[in-house]
XYZ file of C-alpha atoms in Angstrom:
639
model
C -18.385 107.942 -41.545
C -15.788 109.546 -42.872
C -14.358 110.693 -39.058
C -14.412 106.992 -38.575
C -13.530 105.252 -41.613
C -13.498 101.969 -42.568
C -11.094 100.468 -40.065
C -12.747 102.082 -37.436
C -16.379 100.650 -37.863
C -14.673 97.425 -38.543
C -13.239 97.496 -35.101
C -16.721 98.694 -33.621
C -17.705 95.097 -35.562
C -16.086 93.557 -33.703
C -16.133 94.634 -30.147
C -20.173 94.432 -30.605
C -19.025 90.487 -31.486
C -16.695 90.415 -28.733
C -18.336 92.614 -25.777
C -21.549 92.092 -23.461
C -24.381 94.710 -24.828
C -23.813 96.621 -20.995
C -20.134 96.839 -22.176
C -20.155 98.149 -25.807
C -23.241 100.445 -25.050
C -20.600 102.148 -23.069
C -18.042 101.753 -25.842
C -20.577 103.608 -28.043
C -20.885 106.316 -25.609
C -17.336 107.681 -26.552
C -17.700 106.764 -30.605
C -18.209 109.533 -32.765
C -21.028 106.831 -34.016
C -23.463 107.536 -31.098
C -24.097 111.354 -32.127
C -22.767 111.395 -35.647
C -24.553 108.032 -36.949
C -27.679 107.033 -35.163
C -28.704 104.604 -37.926
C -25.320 102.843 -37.470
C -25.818 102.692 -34.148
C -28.855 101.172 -34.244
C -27.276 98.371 -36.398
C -24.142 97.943 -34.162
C -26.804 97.598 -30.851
C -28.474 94.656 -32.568
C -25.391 93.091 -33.517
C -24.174 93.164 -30.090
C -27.866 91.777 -28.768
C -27.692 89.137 -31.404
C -24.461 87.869 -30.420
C -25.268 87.968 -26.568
C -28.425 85.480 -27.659
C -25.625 83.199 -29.150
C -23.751 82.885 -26.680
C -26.549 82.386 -24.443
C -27.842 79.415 -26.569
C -24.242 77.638 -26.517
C -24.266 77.992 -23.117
C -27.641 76.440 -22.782
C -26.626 73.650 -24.779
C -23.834 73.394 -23.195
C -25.796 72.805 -19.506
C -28.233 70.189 -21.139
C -25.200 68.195 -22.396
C -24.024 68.381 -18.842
C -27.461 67.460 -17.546
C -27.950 64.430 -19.864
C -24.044 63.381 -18.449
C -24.925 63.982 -14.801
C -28.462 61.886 -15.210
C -28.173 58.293 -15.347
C -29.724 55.198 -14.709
C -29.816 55.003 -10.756
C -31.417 58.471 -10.475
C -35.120 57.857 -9.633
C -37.013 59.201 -13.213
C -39.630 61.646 -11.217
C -36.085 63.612 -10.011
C -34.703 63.640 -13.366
C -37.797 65.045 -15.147
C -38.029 67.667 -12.068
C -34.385 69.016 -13.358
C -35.342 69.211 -16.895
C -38.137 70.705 -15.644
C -36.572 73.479 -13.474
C -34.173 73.830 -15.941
C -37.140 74.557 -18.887
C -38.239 77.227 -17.031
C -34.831 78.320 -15.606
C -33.408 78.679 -19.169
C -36.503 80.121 -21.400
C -37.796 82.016 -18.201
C -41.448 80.808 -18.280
C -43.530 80.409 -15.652
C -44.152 77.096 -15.214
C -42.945 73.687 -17.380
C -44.421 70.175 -17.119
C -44.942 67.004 -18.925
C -47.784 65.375 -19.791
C -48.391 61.514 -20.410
C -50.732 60.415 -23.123
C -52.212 57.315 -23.908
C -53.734 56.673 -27.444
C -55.745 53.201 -26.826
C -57.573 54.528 -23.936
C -57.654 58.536 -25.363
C -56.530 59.938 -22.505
C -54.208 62.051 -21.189
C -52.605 62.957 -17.700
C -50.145 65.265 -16.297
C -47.246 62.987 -14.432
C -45.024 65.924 -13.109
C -44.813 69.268 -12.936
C -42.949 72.361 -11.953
C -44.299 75.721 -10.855
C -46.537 77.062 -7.697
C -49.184 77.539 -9.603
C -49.671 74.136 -11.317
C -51.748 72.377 -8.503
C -55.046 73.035 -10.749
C -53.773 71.756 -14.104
C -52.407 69.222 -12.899
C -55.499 67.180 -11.859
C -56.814 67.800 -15.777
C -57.214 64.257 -17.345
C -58.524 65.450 -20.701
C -60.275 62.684 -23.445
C -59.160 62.881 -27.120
C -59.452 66.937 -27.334
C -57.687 70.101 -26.509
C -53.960 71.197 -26.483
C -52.401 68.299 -25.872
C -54.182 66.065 -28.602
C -53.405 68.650 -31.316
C -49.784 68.453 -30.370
C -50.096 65.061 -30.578
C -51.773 64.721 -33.965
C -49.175 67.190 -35.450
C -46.139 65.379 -34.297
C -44.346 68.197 -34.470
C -43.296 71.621 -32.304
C -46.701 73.720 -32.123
C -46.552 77.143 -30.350
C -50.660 78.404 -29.350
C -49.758 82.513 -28.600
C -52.988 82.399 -27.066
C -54.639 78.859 -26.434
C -58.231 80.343 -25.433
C -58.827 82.679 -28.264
C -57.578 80.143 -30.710
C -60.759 78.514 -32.549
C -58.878 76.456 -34.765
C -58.318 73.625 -31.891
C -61.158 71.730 -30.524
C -61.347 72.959 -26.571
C -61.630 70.454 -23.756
C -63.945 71.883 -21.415
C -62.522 71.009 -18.197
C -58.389 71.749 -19.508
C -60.102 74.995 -20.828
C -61.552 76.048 -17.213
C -58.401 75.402 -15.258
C -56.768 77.069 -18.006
C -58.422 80.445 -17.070
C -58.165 79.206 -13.385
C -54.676 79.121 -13.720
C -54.446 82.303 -16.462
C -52.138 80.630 -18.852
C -52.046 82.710 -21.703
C -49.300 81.453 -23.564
C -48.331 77.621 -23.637
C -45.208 75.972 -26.334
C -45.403 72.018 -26.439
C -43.126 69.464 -27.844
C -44.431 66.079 -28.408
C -42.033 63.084 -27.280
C -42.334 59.392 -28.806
C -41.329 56.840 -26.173
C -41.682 53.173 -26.883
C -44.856 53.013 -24.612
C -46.990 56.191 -25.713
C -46.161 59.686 -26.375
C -45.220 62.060 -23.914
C -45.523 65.971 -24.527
C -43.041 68.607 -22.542
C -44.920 71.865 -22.268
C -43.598 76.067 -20.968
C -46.521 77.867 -20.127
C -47.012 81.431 -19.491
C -49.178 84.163 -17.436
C -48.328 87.066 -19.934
C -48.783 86.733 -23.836
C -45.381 85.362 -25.004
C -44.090 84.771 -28.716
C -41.729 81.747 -28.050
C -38.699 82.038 -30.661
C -36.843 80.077 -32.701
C -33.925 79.609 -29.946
C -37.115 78.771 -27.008
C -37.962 76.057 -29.696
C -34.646 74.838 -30.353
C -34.009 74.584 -26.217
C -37.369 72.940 -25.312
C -36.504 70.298 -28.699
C -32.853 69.542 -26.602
C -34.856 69.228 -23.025
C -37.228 67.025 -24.938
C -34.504 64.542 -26.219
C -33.678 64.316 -22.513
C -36.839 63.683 -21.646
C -37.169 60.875 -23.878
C -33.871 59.119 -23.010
C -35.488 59.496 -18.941
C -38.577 57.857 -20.268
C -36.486 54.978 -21.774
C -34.486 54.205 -18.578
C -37.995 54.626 -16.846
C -39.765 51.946 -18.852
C -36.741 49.594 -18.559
C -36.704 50.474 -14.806
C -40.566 49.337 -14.513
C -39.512 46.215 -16.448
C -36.415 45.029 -14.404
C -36.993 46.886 -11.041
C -35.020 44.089 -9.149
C -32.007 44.931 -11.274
C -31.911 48.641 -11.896
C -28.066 48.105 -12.569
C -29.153 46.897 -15.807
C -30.850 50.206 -17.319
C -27.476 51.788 -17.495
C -25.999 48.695 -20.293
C -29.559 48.581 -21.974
C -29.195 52.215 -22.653
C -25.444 52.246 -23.791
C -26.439 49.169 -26.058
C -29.135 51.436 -27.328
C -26.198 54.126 -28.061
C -24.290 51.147 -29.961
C -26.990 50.192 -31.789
C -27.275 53.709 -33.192
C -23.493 54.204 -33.754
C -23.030 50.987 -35.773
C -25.407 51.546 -37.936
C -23.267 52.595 -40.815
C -21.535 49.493 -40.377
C -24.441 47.592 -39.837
C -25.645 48.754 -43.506
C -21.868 48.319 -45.243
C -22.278 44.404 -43.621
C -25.449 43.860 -45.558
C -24.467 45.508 -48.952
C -21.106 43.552 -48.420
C -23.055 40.351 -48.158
C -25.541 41.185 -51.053
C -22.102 41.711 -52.932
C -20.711 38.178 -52.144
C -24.010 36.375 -52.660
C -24.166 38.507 -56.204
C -20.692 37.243 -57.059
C -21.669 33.808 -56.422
C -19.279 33.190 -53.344
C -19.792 30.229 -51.532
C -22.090 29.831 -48.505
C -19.454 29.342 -45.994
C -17.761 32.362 -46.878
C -20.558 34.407 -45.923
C -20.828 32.739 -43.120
C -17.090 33.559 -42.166
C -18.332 37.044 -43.073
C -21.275 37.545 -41.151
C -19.670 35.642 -37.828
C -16.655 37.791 -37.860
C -18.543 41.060 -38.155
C -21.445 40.234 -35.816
C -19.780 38.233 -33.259
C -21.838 35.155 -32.900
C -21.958 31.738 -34.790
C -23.761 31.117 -38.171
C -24.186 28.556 -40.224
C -25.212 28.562 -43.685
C -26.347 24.750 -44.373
C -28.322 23.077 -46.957
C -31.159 20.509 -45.248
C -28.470 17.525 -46.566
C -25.918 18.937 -44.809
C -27.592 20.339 -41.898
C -28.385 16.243 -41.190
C -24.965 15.791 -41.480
C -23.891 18.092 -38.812
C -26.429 17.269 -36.949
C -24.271 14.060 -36.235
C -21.237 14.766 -34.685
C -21.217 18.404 -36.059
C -21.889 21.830 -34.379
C -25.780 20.808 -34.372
C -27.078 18.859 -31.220
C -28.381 15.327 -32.502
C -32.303 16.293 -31.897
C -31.646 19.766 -33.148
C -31.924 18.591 -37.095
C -35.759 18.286 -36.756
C -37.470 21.450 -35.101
C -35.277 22.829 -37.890
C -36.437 21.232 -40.856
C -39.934 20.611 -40.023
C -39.764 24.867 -40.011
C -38.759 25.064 -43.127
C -40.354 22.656 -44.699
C -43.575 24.486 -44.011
C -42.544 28.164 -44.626
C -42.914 29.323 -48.347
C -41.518 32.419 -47.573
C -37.885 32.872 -48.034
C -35.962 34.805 -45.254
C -39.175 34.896 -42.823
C -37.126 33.519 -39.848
C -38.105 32.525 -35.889
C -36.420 31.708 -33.125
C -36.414 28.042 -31.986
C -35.352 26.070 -29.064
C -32.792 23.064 -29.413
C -32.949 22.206 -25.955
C -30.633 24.640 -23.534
C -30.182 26.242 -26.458
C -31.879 29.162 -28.541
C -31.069 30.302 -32.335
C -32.494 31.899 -34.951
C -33.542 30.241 -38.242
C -34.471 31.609 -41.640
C -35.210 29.498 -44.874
C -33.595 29.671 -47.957
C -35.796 28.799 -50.615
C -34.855 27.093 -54.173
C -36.886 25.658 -57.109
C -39.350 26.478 -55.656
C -38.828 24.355 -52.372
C -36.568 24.241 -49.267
C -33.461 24.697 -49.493
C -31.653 25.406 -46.094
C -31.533 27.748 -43.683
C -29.217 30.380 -41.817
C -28.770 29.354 -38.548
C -27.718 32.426 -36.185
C -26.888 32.095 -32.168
C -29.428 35.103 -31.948
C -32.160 36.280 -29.570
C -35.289 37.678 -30.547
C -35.720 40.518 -30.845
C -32.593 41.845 -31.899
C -31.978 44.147 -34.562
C -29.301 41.647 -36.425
C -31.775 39.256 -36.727
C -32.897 41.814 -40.308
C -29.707 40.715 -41.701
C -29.889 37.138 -41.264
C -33.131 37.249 -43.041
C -31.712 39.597 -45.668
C -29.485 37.236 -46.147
C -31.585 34.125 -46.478
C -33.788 36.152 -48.930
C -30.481 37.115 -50.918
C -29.372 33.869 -51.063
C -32.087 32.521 -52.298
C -33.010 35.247 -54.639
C -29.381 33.953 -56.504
C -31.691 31.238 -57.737
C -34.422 32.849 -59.219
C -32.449 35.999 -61.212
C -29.273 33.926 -62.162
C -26.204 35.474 -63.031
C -27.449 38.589 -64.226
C -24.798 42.161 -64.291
C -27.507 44.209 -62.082
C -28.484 41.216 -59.960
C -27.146 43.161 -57.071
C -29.609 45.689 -58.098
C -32.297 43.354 -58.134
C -31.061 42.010 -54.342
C -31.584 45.247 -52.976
C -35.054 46.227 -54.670
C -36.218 42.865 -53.914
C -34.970 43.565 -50.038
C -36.689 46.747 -50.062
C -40.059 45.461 -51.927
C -39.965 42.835 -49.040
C -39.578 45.002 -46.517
C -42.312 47.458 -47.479
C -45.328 44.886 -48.108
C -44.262 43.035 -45.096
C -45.033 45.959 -42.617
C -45.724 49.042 -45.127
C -43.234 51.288 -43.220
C -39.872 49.953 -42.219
C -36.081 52.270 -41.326
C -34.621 53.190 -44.188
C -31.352 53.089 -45.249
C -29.815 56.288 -47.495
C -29.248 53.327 -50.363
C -32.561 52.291 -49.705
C -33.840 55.910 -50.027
C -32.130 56.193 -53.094
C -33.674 53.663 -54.617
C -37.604 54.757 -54.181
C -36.235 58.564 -55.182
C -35.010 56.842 -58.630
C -38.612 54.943 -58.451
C -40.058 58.060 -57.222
C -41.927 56.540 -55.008
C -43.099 58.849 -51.851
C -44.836 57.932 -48.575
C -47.637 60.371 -49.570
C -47.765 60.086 -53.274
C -50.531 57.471 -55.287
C -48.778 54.266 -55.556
C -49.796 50.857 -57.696
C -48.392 47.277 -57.085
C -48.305 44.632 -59.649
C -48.064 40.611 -58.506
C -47.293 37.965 -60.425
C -47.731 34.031 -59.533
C -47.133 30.591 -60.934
C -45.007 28.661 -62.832
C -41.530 29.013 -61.195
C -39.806 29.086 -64.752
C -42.360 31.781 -66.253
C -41.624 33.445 -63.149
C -37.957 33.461 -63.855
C -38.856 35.332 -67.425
C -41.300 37.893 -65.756
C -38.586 38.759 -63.290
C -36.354 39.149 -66.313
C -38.248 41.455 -68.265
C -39.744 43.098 -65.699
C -35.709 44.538 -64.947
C -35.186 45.128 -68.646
C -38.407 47.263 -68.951
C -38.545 49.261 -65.874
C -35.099 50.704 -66.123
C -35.146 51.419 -62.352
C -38.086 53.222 -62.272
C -39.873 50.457 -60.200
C -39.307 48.842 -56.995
C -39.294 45.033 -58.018
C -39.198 42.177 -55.389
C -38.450 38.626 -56.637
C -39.345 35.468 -54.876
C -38.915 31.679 -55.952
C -42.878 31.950 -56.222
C -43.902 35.308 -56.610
C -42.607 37.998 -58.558
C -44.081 41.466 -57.536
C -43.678 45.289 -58.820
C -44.422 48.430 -56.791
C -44.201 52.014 -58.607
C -45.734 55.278 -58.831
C -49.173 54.691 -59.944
C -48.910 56.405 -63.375
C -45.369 54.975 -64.038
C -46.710 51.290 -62.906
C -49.814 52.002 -65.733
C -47.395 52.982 -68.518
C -45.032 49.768 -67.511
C -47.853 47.773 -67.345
C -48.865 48.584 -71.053
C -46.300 48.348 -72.359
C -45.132 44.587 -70.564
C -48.603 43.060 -71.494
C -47.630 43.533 -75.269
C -44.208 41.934 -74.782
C -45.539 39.033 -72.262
C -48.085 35.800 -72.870
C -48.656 35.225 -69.304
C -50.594 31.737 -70.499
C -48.069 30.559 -72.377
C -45.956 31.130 -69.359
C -48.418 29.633 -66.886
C -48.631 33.030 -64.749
C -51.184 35.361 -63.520
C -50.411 38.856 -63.334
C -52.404 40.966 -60.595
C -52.977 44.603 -60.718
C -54.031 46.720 -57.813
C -55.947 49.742 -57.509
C -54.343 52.925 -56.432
C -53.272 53.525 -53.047
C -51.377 56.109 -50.594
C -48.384 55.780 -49.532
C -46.511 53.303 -47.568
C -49.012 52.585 -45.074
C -51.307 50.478 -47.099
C -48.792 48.495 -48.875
C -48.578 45.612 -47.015
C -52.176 45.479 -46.607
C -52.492 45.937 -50.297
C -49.945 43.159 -50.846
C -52.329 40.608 -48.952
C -55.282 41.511 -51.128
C -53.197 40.696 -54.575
C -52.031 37.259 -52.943
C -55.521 36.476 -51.430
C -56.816 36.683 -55.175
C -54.338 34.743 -56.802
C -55.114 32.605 -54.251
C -58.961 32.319 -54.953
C -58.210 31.994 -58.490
C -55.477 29.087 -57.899
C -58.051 27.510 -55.590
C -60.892 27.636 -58.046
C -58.071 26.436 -61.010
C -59.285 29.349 -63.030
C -57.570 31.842 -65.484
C -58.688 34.403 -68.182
C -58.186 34.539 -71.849
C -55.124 36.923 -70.721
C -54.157 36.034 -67.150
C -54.306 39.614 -66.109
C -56.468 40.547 -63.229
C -58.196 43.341 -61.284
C -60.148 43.440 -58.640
C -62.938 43.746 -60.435
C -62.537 40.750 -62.262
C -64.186 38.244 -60.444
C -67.364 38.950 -57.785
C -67.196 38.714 -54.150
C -69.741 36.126 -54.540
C -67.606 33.215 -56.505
C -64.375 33.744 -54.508
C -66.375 33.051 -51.276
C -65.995 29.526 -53.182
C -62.317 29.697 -53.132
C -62.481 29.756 -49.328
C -64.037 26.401 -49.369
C -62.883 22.914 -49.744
C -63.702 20.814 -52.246
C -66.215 18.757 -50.088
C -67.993 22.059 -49.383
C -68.061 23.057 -53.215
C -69.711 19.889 -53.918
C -72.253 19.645 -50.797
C -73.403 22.863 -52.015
C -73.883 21.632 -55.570
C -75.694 18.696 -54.255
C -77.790 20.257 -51.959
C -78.484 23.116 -54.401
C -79.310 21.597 -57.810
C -78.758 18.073 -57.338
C -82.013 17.205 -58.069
C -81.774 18.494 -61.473
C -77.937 16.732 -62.355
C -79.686 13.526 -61.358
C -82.963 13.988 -63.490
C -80.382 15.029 -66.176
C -78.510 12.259 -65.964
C -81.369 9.778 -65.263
C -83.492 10.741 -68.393
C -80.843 11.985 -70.814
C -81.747 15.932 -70.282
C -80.826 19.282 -70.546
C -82.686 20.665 -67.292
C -79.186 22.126 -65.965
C -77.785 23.483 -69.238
C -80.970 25.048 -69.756
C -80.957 26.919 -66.406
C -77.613 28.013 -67.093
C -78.499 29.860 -69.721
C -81.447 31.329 -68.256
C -79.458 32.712 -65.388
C -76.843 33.943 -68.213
C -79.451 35.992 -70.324
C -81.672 37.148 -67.143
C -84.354 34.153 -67.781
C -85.345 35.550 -71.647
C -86.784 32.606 -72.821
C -86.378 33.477 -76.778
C -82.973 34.009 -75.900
C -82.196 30.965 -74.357
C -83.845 29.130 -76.813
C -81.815 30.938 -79.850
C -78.672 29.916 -77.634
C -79.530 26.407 -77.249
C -80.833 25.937 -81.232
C -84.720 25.087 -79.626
C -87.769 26.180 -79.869
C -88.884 28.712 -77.556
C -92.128 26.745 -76.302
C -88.775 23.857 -75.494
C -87.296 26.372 -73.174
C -90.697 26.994 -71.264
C -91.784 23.388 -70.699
C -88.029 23.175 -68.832
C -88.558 26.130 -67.034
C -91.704 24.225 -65.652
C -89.913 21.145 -65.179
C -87.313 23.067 -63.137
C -89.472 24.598 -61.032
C -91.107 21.053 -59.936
C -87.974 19.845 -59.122
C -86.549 22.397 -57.429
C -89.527 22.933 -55.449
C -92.064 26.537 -54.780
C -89.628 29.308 -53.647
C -85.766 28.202 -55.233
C -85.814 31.804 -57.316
C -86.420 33.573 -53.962
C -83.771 35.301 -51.610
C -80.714 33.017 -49.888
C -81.820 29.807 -52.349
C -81.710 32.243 -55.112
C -78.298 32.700 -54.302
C -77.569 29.112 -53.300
C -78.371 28.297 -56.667
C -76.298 30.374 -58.513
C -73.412 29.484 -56.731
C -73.791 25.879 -57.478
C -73.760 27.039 -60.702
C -70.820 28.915 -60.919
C -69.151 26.258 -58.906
C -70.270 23.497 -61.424
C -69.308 25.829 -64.464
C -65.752 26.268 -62.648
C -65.640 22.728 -61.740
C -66.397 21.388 -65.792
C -64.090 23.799 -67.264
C -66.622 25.299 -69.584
C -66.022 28.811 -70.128
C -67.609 31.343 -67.876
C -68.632 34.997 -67.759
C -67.998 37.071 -64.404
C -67.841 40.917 -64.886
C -67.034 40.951 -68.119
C -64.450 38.933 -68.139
C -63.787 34.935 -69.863
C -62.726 32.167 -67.240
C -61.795 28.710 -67.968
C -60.990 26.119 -65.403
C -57.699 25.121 -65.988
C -57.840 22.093 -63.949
């Protein structure tokens, strides 16, 4: 080293940087390095090697940018997926490359095109929900098999595995491909035994992109093949899309700002239009009659409108409607509790800006329920998100979005609870309230004019939840409060979400409520909310038909037949029971449990009339208001 010194193994650096490995080997050959310093050679070698690589994998890059310029829209898509294809093999230096087409409602999968001379075999392999190519699938994700046949962890496909061996793959590196109609799966394969690297990865990832973006134009081609002209602007709006999306997102928080601040309705408006290039209108249902005279609205256009609204609950759950020639988008703005107005957009479904019209109508009429609180912008967004989630329980996240299920810490595989609340539109207004105050943004809260609902981590949701019953009468406020069972992730929310409202629902229906208006689902039995789902002409057919013999001898002869049976059912037909219950005497309860049976007729305590029965007594218990037992729990019609 010394002979050398530091300047000169410096320089050595960097022609091993600089030089091809040919090149510096030959360098080396006159360094004092080669004989004195073998290690150091050894180290200089691989930096050489290691820079060669890199250069090689910007250049590789560098030719799939070109290739993804030089392929466009009027190229047929079998010729562009042969270039990627011969360009696979051509840059990792496998033997063959191909893609492979999969279809997950029928489970099966088929090669569409593929290049190599010794493909002919595999090619004709259709395999059905096993192998390579469904694990791939499954994963989502780059999986390398060094050697596919010895491998017992995947489930082998017969046929794929004998033209496999046919074939002699022995080494085979997939990437899986999501296009709009399927999945897709670009695959090297190999005769030898190959490790593929992290730079063969990296490549076949960049080919795959391209083969994606083919696939696109492909499907649009298939849709519009009498104007293949149009693939090329379908794509670039595609690209727009993407690009604005940063300024899509700084629109909406800039509207969620003005409707915070309380700015008037035709400001945003004047907002929205300018930044999204088409007309809106933000009208009340006066004012939207108004213009519907003389105004921008066509004189039969004020009807298909309002009729809409009128009969969607749902703030900011819009549709696109016809007013003769022409086609907009409406969403509702809900108040008090009832309709509002609307945003009126010049939009076409589907298009993506059609989210932000209905994040605004939502928005706006969230600014009625929370009032003029300092985090209502907060609330906005949560309420936006909560929305969002239960609605389709995944949706695209925004990085403010993110942020605010990280502060919730709320994650898509993590055990999750949600909390509903219904009713009174002013009670609703305090829940929504105090829910804010107590969570301290540790819970994802959505606010409605007629729901009020909380999502969280399940343990956080439990501790929030004990702690808000203490600080909250929900009968006082006229509210039920609904609490799920735990649940994973995202995925289930929305399906979750339905359950909560379909019991509130049953409950409303039946006009019931507990001695603490909190529920589970355990609260009431499958049995009595079928009665929910009925009218109440059904209700009462089936207390006629059931046990209105006995109301009528009741009634007729100033008796307690029904009463009586009540209790039985109540206290599993003890007769001392009953009769310590009903302040009789015991032999009392038995001659009525006689009587009952005449009436009622030989076989009423047996199977479906068994059940009959009891259902018309639930249903008349419900229906009187007298207090009533399920699982544990104390009902009392509130009707």
């Amino acid at each position: 080293m010394s002979e050398l010194g530091i300047e000169g193994v410096v320089q050595l650096c960097r022609k091993a940087l600089q030089l091809t490995p040919v090149s510096f080997r030959e360098e080396l050959q006159d360094a004092v390095v080669s004989s004195s310093f073998p290690e150091l050679k050894e180290v200089l070698l691989e930096i050489s090697n290691r820079a060669e690589s890199s250069r090689k994998l910007r250049s590789l890059v560098s030719e799939i940018a070109d290739l993804s310029l030089d392929i466009n829209g009027d190229e047929n898509v079998d010729v562009a997926f042969g270039r990627i294809l011969s360009l696979a093999r051509q840059m990792l230096g496998t033997d063959a490359a191909f893609i492979m087409e999969l279809d997950e409602p029928s489970g099966s999968a088929s090669i569409i095109l593929s290049s190599g001379i010794w493909t002919t075999e595999l090619q004709e392999v259709e395999p059905h929900e096993k192998g390579f190519f469904f694990e791939i699938y499954q994963v989502a994700a780059p999986l390398q098999v060094a050697n596919y046949l010895r491998d017992d962890g995947f489930e082998h496909d017969p046929v794929l595995d004998t033209a496999i061996k046919r074939e002699g793959i022995r080494s085979l590196l997939g990437i899986p491909v999501e296009a709009e109609s399927g999945f897709q799966v670009l695959f090297v394969a190999d005769r030898h035994e190959r490790i593929y690297h992290t730079g063969d990865i990296y490549i076949l990832e960049q080919l795959a992109v391209q083969v994606l973006a083919v696939g696109v134009r492909g499907e649009e081609s298939n849709r519009h093949h009498k104007e293949v002209n149009s693939l090329k602007t379908v794509a670039e709006e595609c690209r727009v899309e993407l690009a604005n999306s940063a300024k899509a997102l700084e629109t909406i928080e800039t509207v969620i700002s003005m409707v915070s601040d309380l700015l008037t309705e035709s400001r945003v408006a004047a907002f929205l239009a300018e930044h999204m290039g088409v007309q809106i209108h933000i009208s009340s249902l006066e004012d939207l009659m108004l213009d519907s005279v003389g105004g921008w609205l066509p004189v039969d256009g004020y009807a298909p409108i309002e009729s809409y609204v009128r009969r969607t609950s749902s703030p900011g759950r819009g549709e696109s409607l016809s007013l003769g020639e022409r086609e907009v988008y409406v969403s509702p703005v809900i108040r008090g509790g009832k309709p509002w107005g609307v945003v009126v957009a010049d939009l076409i479904m589907p298009s993506p800006e059609t989210r932000i019209i209905d994040l605004v109508a939502r928005a706006l009429s969230i600014k009625d329920v929370i009032g003029l609180e300092a985090d209502s912008q907060r609330v906005v967004e949560s309420s936006n998100l909560f929305f969002s989630l239960v609605s389709s329980g995944r949706t695209q996240l925004t990085a403010r979005q993110q942020g605010l299920l990280t502060e919730a810490e709320i994650v898509e595989d993590g055990l999750n609870r949600l909390l509903l609340f219904s009713g009174d539109e002013a009670g609703l207004r305090l829940i929504a309230q105090r829910c804010s105050e107590v969570s301290k943004g540790k819970l994802l809260i959505g606010v409605s004019t007629d729901q009020v609902g909380v999502l969280g981590e399940a343990s956080i949701l439990v501790s929030f939840f004990e702690t808000f019953s203490k600080l909250v009468d929900l009968r006082r406020l006229k509210v039920h409060g609904y609490l799920s069972d735990k649940f994973t992730g995202f995925r289930r929310a929305a399906e979750v979400y339905r359950s909560c409202i379909q019991f509130l629902d049953d409950i409303a229906s039946l006009g019931l409520s507990s001695e603490t208006g909190w529920y589970t689902d355990a609260a009431l039995p499958q049995s009595v909310r079928l009665l929910a789902r009925m009218t109440n002409a059904q209700r009462k057919a089936l207390v006629d038909e059931s046990i209105g013999n006995l109301l009528r001898y009741d009634r007729e002869n100033s008796k307690e037949l029904v009463p009586t049976m009540q209790a039985l059912f109540s206290h599993h037909f003890s007769a001392s029971t009953v009769a310590e219950e009903l302040d009789v005497h015991v032999n009392t309860v038995r001659n009525r449990m006689k009587r009952i049976d005449e009436i009622l007729g030989e076989g009423w305590n047996e199977g479906v009339r068994l059940l009959d029965v009891q259902l018309a007594l639930a249903a008349l218990r419900i229906e009187s208001g007298m207090p009533t037992v399920f699982n544990d729990v104390t009902w009392t019609g509130n009707q």
